[in-house]
């Protein structure tokens, strides 16, 4: 399945099928996120900025996030649930103002939703574990990365665990 209709690129090597932004339908147990919390629980656990981005699909301003220009080796986790999503090995300088990755850490760590908000055609990226909004993925921008894709992710959606803090190199699954 392709997530981008205008290119012959395949689905990113790490992810699940593209979903539409259609109204929610009852999901099977296999489709439900592993971490489910009430809106009130998320509000208690997250800062207002984290809640706005992770749970309401907001976006932080460019060049203001903690990780947009970080080059520390490590693993980027979902700030909401701690799931490992990206590694510094796939991070690159896109100069767009947000952290950019050319692929997620492993297949199934993120999921994709067709986003037609704001009058644009985009592909939203969410944490597969807790369904938190992370950012968007763009295709064919000419960055010269192995996948020719840019996962443009909000810093506030991530927590970097440096390789030094983890005591080992980031692992690919």
PDB file of C-alpha atoms in Angstrom:
ATOM      1  CA  UNK A   1       0.000   0.000   0.000  1.00  0.00           C
ATOM      2  CA  UNK A   2       1.241   3.488  -0.779  1.00  0.00           C
ATOM      3  CA  UNK A   3       0.770   6.428   1.549  1.00  0.00           C
ATOM      4  CA  UNK A   4       1.597   8.944  -1.175  1.00  0.00           C
ATOM      5  CA  UNK A   5      -0.502   8.900  -4.333  1.00  0.00           C
ATOM      6  CA  UNK A   6       1.720  11.221  -6.368  1.00  0.00           C
ATOM      7  CA  UNK A   7       4.851   9.055  -6.190  1.00  0.00           C
ATOM      8  CA  UNK A   8       5.701   5.460  -6.841  1.00  0.00           C
ATOM      9  CA  UNK A   9       7.265   5.239  -3.393  1.00  0.00           C
ATOM     10  CA  UNK A  10       6.105   2.447  -1.155  1.00  0.00           C
ATOM     11  CA  UNK A  11       4.850   2.767   2.380  1.00  0.00           C
ATOM     12  CA  UNK A  12       7.683   3.745   4.712  1.00  0.00           C
ATOM     13  CA  UNK A  13       9.540   0.641   5.787  1.00  0.00           C
ATOM     14  CA  UNK A  14       8.355   1.169   9.337  1.00  0.00           C
ATOM     15  CA  UNK A  15       4.678   1.669   9.911  1.00  0.00           C
ATOM     16  CA  UNK A  16       1.166   0.501   9.451  1.00  0.00           C
ATOM     17  CA  UNK A  17      -1.457   1.067   6.816  1.00  0.00           C
ATOM     18  CA  UNK A  18      -2.655   4.579   6.112  1.00  0.00           C
ATOM     19  CA  UNK A  19      -5.941   5.431   7.747  1.00  0.00           C
ATOM     20  CA  UNK A  20      -8.331   8.140   6.647  1.00  0.00           C
ATOM     21  CA  UNK A  21      -9.404  10.973   8.878  1.00  0.00           C
ATOM     22  CA  UNK A  22     -12.972   9.674   8.682  1.00  0.00           C
ATOM     23  CA  UNK A  23     -15.158   9.602  11.780  1.00  0.00           C
ATOM     24  CA  UNK A  24     -14.047   7.053  14.342  1.00  0.00           C
ATOM     25  CA  UNK A  25     -15.511   3.587  14.155  1.00  0.00           C
ATOM     26  CA  UNK A  26     -15.385   0.875  16.766  1.00  0.00           C
ATOM     27  CA  UNK A  27     -11.923  -0.674  16.663  1.00  0.00           C
ATOM     28  CA  UNK A  28     -11.093  -4.287  17.284  1.00  0.00           C
ATOM     29  CA  UNK A  29      -8.792  -5.210  20.163  1.00  0.00           C
ATOM     30  CA  UNK A  30      -5.888  -5.604  17.720  1.00  0.00           C
ATOM     31  CA  UNK A  31      -6.418  -2.068  16.357  1.00  0.00           C
ATOM     32  CA  UNK A  32      -6.767  -0.311  19.712  1.00  0.00           C
ATOM     33  CA  UNK A  33      -3.726   1.427  21.163  1.00  0.00           C
ATOM     34  CA  UNK A  34      -1.923  -0.516  23.887  1.00  0.00           C
ATOM     35  CA  UNK A  35      -2.100   2.534  26.172  1.00  0.00           C
ATOM     36  CA  UNK A  36      -5.589   3.932  26.642  1.00  0.00           C
ATOM     37  CA  UNK A  37      -6.337   6.721  29.102  1.00  0.00           C
ATOM     38  CA  UNK A  38      -9.196   9.099  29.634  1.00  0.00           C
ATOM     39  CA  UNK A  39      -8.908  12.688  28.522  1.00  0.00           C
ATOM     40  CA  UNK A  40      -8.705  13.699  32.178  1.00  0.00           C
ATOM     41  CA  UNK A  41      -5.816  11.288  32.823  1.00  0.00           C
ATOM     42  CA  UNK A  42      -3.887  12.711  29.842  1.00  0.00           C
ATOM     43  CA  UNK A  43      -4.521  16.268  31.079  1.00  0.00           C
ATOM     44  CA  UNK A  44      -3.140  15.351  34.523  1.00  0.00           C
ATOM     45  CA  UNK A  45      -0.014  13.650  33.135  1.00  0.00           C
ATOM     46  CA  UNK A  46       0.946  16.083  30.374  1.00  0.00           C
ATOM     47  CA  UNK A  47       1.850  19.765  30.434  1.00  0.00           C
ATOM     48  CA  UNK A  48      -0.590  22.047  28.595  1.00  0.00           C
ATOM     49  CA  UNK A  49       1.777  22.245  25.577  1.00  0.00           C
ATOM     50  CA  UNK A  50       2.275  18.469  25.534  1.00  0.00           C
ATOM     51  CA  UNK A  51      -1.477  17.912  25.756  1.00  0.00           C
ATOM     52  CA  UNK A  52      -2.199  20.403  22.938  1.00  0.00           C
ATOM     53  CA  UNK A  53       0.241  18.710  20.566  1.00  0.00           C
ATOM     54  CA  UNK A  54       0.020  15.038  21.593  1.00  0.00           C
ATOM     55  CA  UNK A  55      -3.709  14.750  22.265  1.00  0.00           C
ATOM     56  CA  UNK A  56      -5.180  17.598  20.161  1.00  0.00           C
ATOM     57  CA  UNK A  57      -2.864  17.326  17.119  1.00  0.00           C
ATOM     58  CA  UNK A  58      -1.380  20.761  17.633  1.00  0.00           C
ATOM     59  CA  UNK A  59       1.979  21.952  16.318  1.00  0.00           C
ATOM     60  CA  UNK A  60       4.762  23.752  18.109  1.00  0.00           C
ATOM     61  CA  UNK A  61       6.284  26.817  16.468  1.00  0.00           C
ATOM     62  CA  UNK A  62       9.324  26.103  14.268  1.00  0.00           C
ATOM     63  CA  UNK A  63      12.812  26.566  15.761  1.00  0.00           C
ATOM     64  CA  UNK A  64      11.423  26.589  19.307  1.00  0.00           C
ATOM     65  CA  UNK A  65      11.409  22.891  20.236  1.00  0.00           C
ATOM     66  CA  UNK A  66      14.039  21.171  22.312  1.00  0.00           C
ATOM     67  CA  UNK A  67      15.292  18.762  19.621  1.00  0.00           C
ATOM     68  CA  UNK A  68      15.111  20.552  16.255  1.00  0.00           C
ATOM     69  CA  UNK A  69      18.897  21.101  16.222  1.00  0.00           C
ATOM     70  CA  UNK A  70      20.047  18.278  18.518  1.00  0.00           C
ATOM     71  CA  UNK A  71      22.769  15.865  17.381  1.00  0.00           C
ATOM     72  CA  UNK A  72      22.972  13.692  20.512  1.00  0.00           C
ATOM     73  CA  UNK A  73      23.120   9.935  19.871  1.00  0.00           C
ATOM     74  CA  UNK A  74      20.170   8.117  21.374  1.00  0.00           C
ATOM     75  CA  UNK A  75      16.593   6.948  21.073  1.00  0.00           C
ATOM     76  CA  UNK A  76      13.589   9.251  20.800  1.00  0.00           C
ATOM     77  CA  UNK A  77      10.609   8.013  22.805  1.00  0.00           C
ATOM     78  CA  UNK A  78       6.978   9.105  22.756  1.00  0.00           C
ATOM     79  CA  UNK A  79       6.660  11.708  25.493  1.00  0.00           C
ATOM     80  CA  UNK A  80       3.184  10.427  26.378  1.00  0.00           C
ATOM     81  CA  UNK A  81       3.864   6.702  26.769  1.00  0.00           C
ATOM     82  CA  UNK A  82       7.616   6.097  26.470  1.00  0.00           C
ATOM     83  CA  UNK A  83       7.453   3.907  23.354  1.00  0.00           C
ATOM     84  CA  UNK A  84      10.669   4.003  21.323  1.00  0.00           C
ATOM     85  CA  UNK A  85       9.894   5.705  17.996  1.00  0.00           C
ATOM     86  CA  UNK A  86      13.021   7.046  16.269  1.00  0.00           C
ATOM     87  CA  UNK A  87      16.807   6.937  16.674  1.00  0.00           C
ATOM     88  CA  UNK A  88      19.419   9.596  16.133  1.00  0.00           C
ATOM     89  CA  UNK A  89      20.804   7.441  13.302  1.00  0.00           C
ATOM     90  CA  UNK A  90      17.792   8.376  11.157  1.00  0.00           C
ATOM     91  CA  UNK A  91      17.698  12.037  12.218  1.00  0.00           C
ATOM     92  CA  UNK A  92      18.894  14.605   9.699  1.00  0.00           C
ATOM     93  CA  UNK A  93      19.154  18.376   9.324  1.00  0.00           C
ATOM     94  CA  UNK A  94      16.255  19.489   7.145  1.00  0.00           C
ATOM     95  CA  UNK A  95      16.427  23.117   8.346  1.00  0.00           C
ATOM     96  CA  UNK A  96      12.628  23.191   8.674  1.00  0.00           C
ATOM     97  CA  UNK A  97      12.556  24.055  12.388  1.00  0.00           C
ATOM     98  CA  UNK A  98      11.394  20.676  13.684  1.00  0.00           C
ATOM     99  CA  UNK A  99      13.253  17.407  14.290  1.00  0.00           C
ATOM    100  CA  UNK A 100      13.375  15.444  11.030  1.00  0.00           C
ATOM    101  CA  UNK A 101      13.878  11.717  10.556  1.00  0.00           C
ATOM    102  CA  UNK A 102      13.999   9.659   7.356  1.00  0.00           C
ATOM    103  CA  UNK A 103      12.382   6.584   8.980  1.00  0.00           C
ATOM    104  CA  UNK A 104      10.909   5.392  12.283  1.00  0.00           C
ATOM    105  CA  UNK A 105      12.874   3.005  14.507  1.00  0.00           C
ATOM    106  CA  UNK A 106      10.964  -0.111  13.419  1.00  0.00           C
ATOM    107  CA  UNK A 107       7.867  -1.328  11.661  1.00  0.00           C
ATOM    108  CA  UNK A 108       4.726  -0.802  13.691  1.00  0.00           C
ATOM    109  CA  UNK A 109       6.063   1.948  15.980  1.00  0.00           C
ATOM    110  CA  UNK A 110       4.005   4.626  14.230  1.00  0.00           C
ATOM    111  CA  UNK A 111       0.753   4.704  12.320  1.00  0.00           C
ATOM    112  CA  UNK A 112      -0.427   6.991   9.539  1.00  0.00           C
ATOM    113  CA  UNK A 113      -3.621   8.972   9.053  1.00  0.00           C
ATOM    114  CA  UNK A 114      -4.578  10.903   5.921  1.00  0.00           C
ATOM    115  CA  UNK A 115      -4.858  14.531   7.086  1.00  0.00           C
ATOM    116  CA  UNK A 116      -6.877  16.976   4.977  1.00  0.00           C
ATOM    117  CA  UNK A 117      -6.968  19.708   7.636  1.00  0.00           C
ATOM    118  CA  UNK A 118      -5.972  23.269   6.772  1.00  0.00           C
ATOM    119  CA  UNK A 119      -6.818  22.678   3.097  1.00  0.00           C
ATOM    120  CA  UNK A 120      -3.728  20.531   2.532  1.00  0.00           C
ATOM    121  CA  UNK A 121      -3.150  16.868   1.765  1.00  0.00           C
ATOM    122  CA  UNK A 122      -0.759  15.526   4.397  1.00  0.00           C
ATOM    123  CA  UNK A 123      -0.011  12.283   6.203  1.00  0.00           C
ATOM    124  CA  UNK A 124      -0.200  12.527   9.982  1.00  0.00           C
ATOM    125  CA  UNK A 125       2.143  10.365  12.066  1.00  0.00           C
ATOM    126  CA  UNK A 126       0.908   8.986  15.400  1.00  0.00           C
ATOM    127  CA  UNK A 127       2.427   6.788  18.083  1.00  0.00           C
ATOM    128  CA  UNK A 128       1.156   3.252  17.508  1.00  0.00           C
ATOM    129  CA  UNK A 129       1.240   2.531  21.247  1.00  0.00           C
ATOM    130  CA  UNK A 130      -0.855   5.416  22.635  1.00  0.00           C
ATOM    131  CA  UNK A 131      -2.251   7.114  19.506  1.00  0.00           C
ATOM    132  CA  UNK A 132      -0.590  10.455  20.293  1.00  0.00           C
ATOM    133  CA  UNK A 133       0.003  12.943  17.489  1.00  0.00           C
ATOM    134  CA  UNK A 134       3.692  13.247  16.604  1.00  0.00           C
ATOM    135  CA  UNK A 135       3.768  15.277  13.400  1.00  0.00           C
ATOM    136  CA  UNK A 136       3.622  14.557   9.656  1.00  0.00           C
ATOM    137  CA  UNK A 137       5.604  12.676   7.025  1.00  0.00           C
ATOM    138  CA  UNK A 138       6.433  14.226   3.656  1.00  0.00           C
ATOM    139  CA  UNK A 139       7.658  12.490   0.532  1.00  0.00           C
ATOM    140  CA  UNK A 140       9.814  13.490  -2.415  1.00  0.00           C
ATOM    141  CA  UNK A 141      11.277  16.744  -1.139  1.00  0.00           C
ATOM    142  CA  UNK A 142      14.744  15.937  -2.458  1.00  0.00           C
ATOM    143  CA  UNK A 143      16.685  15.735   0.808  1.00  0.00           C
ATOM    144  CA  UNK A 144      18.729  12.790  -0.447  1.00  0.00           C
ATOM    145  CA  UNK A 145      17.898  10.548   2.483  1.00  0.00           C
ATOM    146  CA  UNK A 146      17.629   6.769   1.952  1.00  0.00           C
ATOM    147  CA  UNK A 147      13.815   6.911   1.875  1.00  0.00           C
ATOM    148  CA  UNK A 148      13.362  10.419   0.364  1.00  0.00           C
ATOM    149  CA  UNK A 149      10.929  11.034   3.204  1.00  0.00           C
ATOM    150  CA  UNK A 150      10.926  13.570   6.027  1.00  0.00           C
ATOM    151  CA  UNK A 151       9.196  12.700   9.274  1.00  0.00           C
ATOM    152  CA  UNK A 152       8.632  16.218  10.612  1.00  0.00           C
ATOM    153  CA  UNK A 153       8.034  15.595  14.321  1.00  0.00           C
ATOM    154  CA  UNK A 154       7.222  18.018  17.144  1.00  0.00           C
ATOM    155  CA  UNK A 155       9.941  18.134  19.815  1.00  0.00           C
ATOM    156  CA  UNK A 156       7.272  18.261  22.513  1.00  0.00           C
ATOM    157  CA  UNK A 157       6.058  14.847  21.286  1.00  0.00           C
ATOM    158  CA  UNK A 158       9.447  13.285  21.985  1.00  0.00           C
ATOM    159  CA  UNK A 159      11.820  12.501  24.826  1.00  0.00           C
ATOM    160  CA  UNK A 160      15.448  11.822  23.926  1.00  0.00           C
ATOM    161  CA  UNK A 161      17.223   9.132  25.901  1.00  0.00           C
ATOM    162  CA  UNK A 162      20.872   9.627  25.040  1.00  0.00           C
ATOM    163  CA  UNK A 163      23.077   6.627  24.341  1.00  0.00           C
ATOM    164  CA  UNK A 164      25.217   7.700  27.325  1.00  0.00           C
ATOM    165  CA  UNK A 165      22.186   7.715  29.647  1.00  0.00           C
ATOM    166  CA  UNK A 166      20.913   4.400  28.311  1.00  0.00           C
ATOM    167  CA  UNK A 167      24.346   2.819  28.706  1.00  0.00           C
ATOM    168  CA  UNK A 168      24.296   1.430  25.175  1.00  0.00           C
ATOM    169  CA  UNK A 169      23.938   2.361  21.556  1.00  0.00           C
ATOM    170  CA  UNK A 170      20.403   2.920  20.256  1.00  0.00           C
ATOM    171  CA  UNK A 171      18.998  -0.356  19.023  1.00  0.00           C
ATOM    172  CA  UNK A 172      17.157  -1.034  15.773  1.00  0.00           C
ATOM    173  CA  UNK A 173      14.410  -3.605  15.999  1.00  0.00           C
TER     174      UNK A 173
END
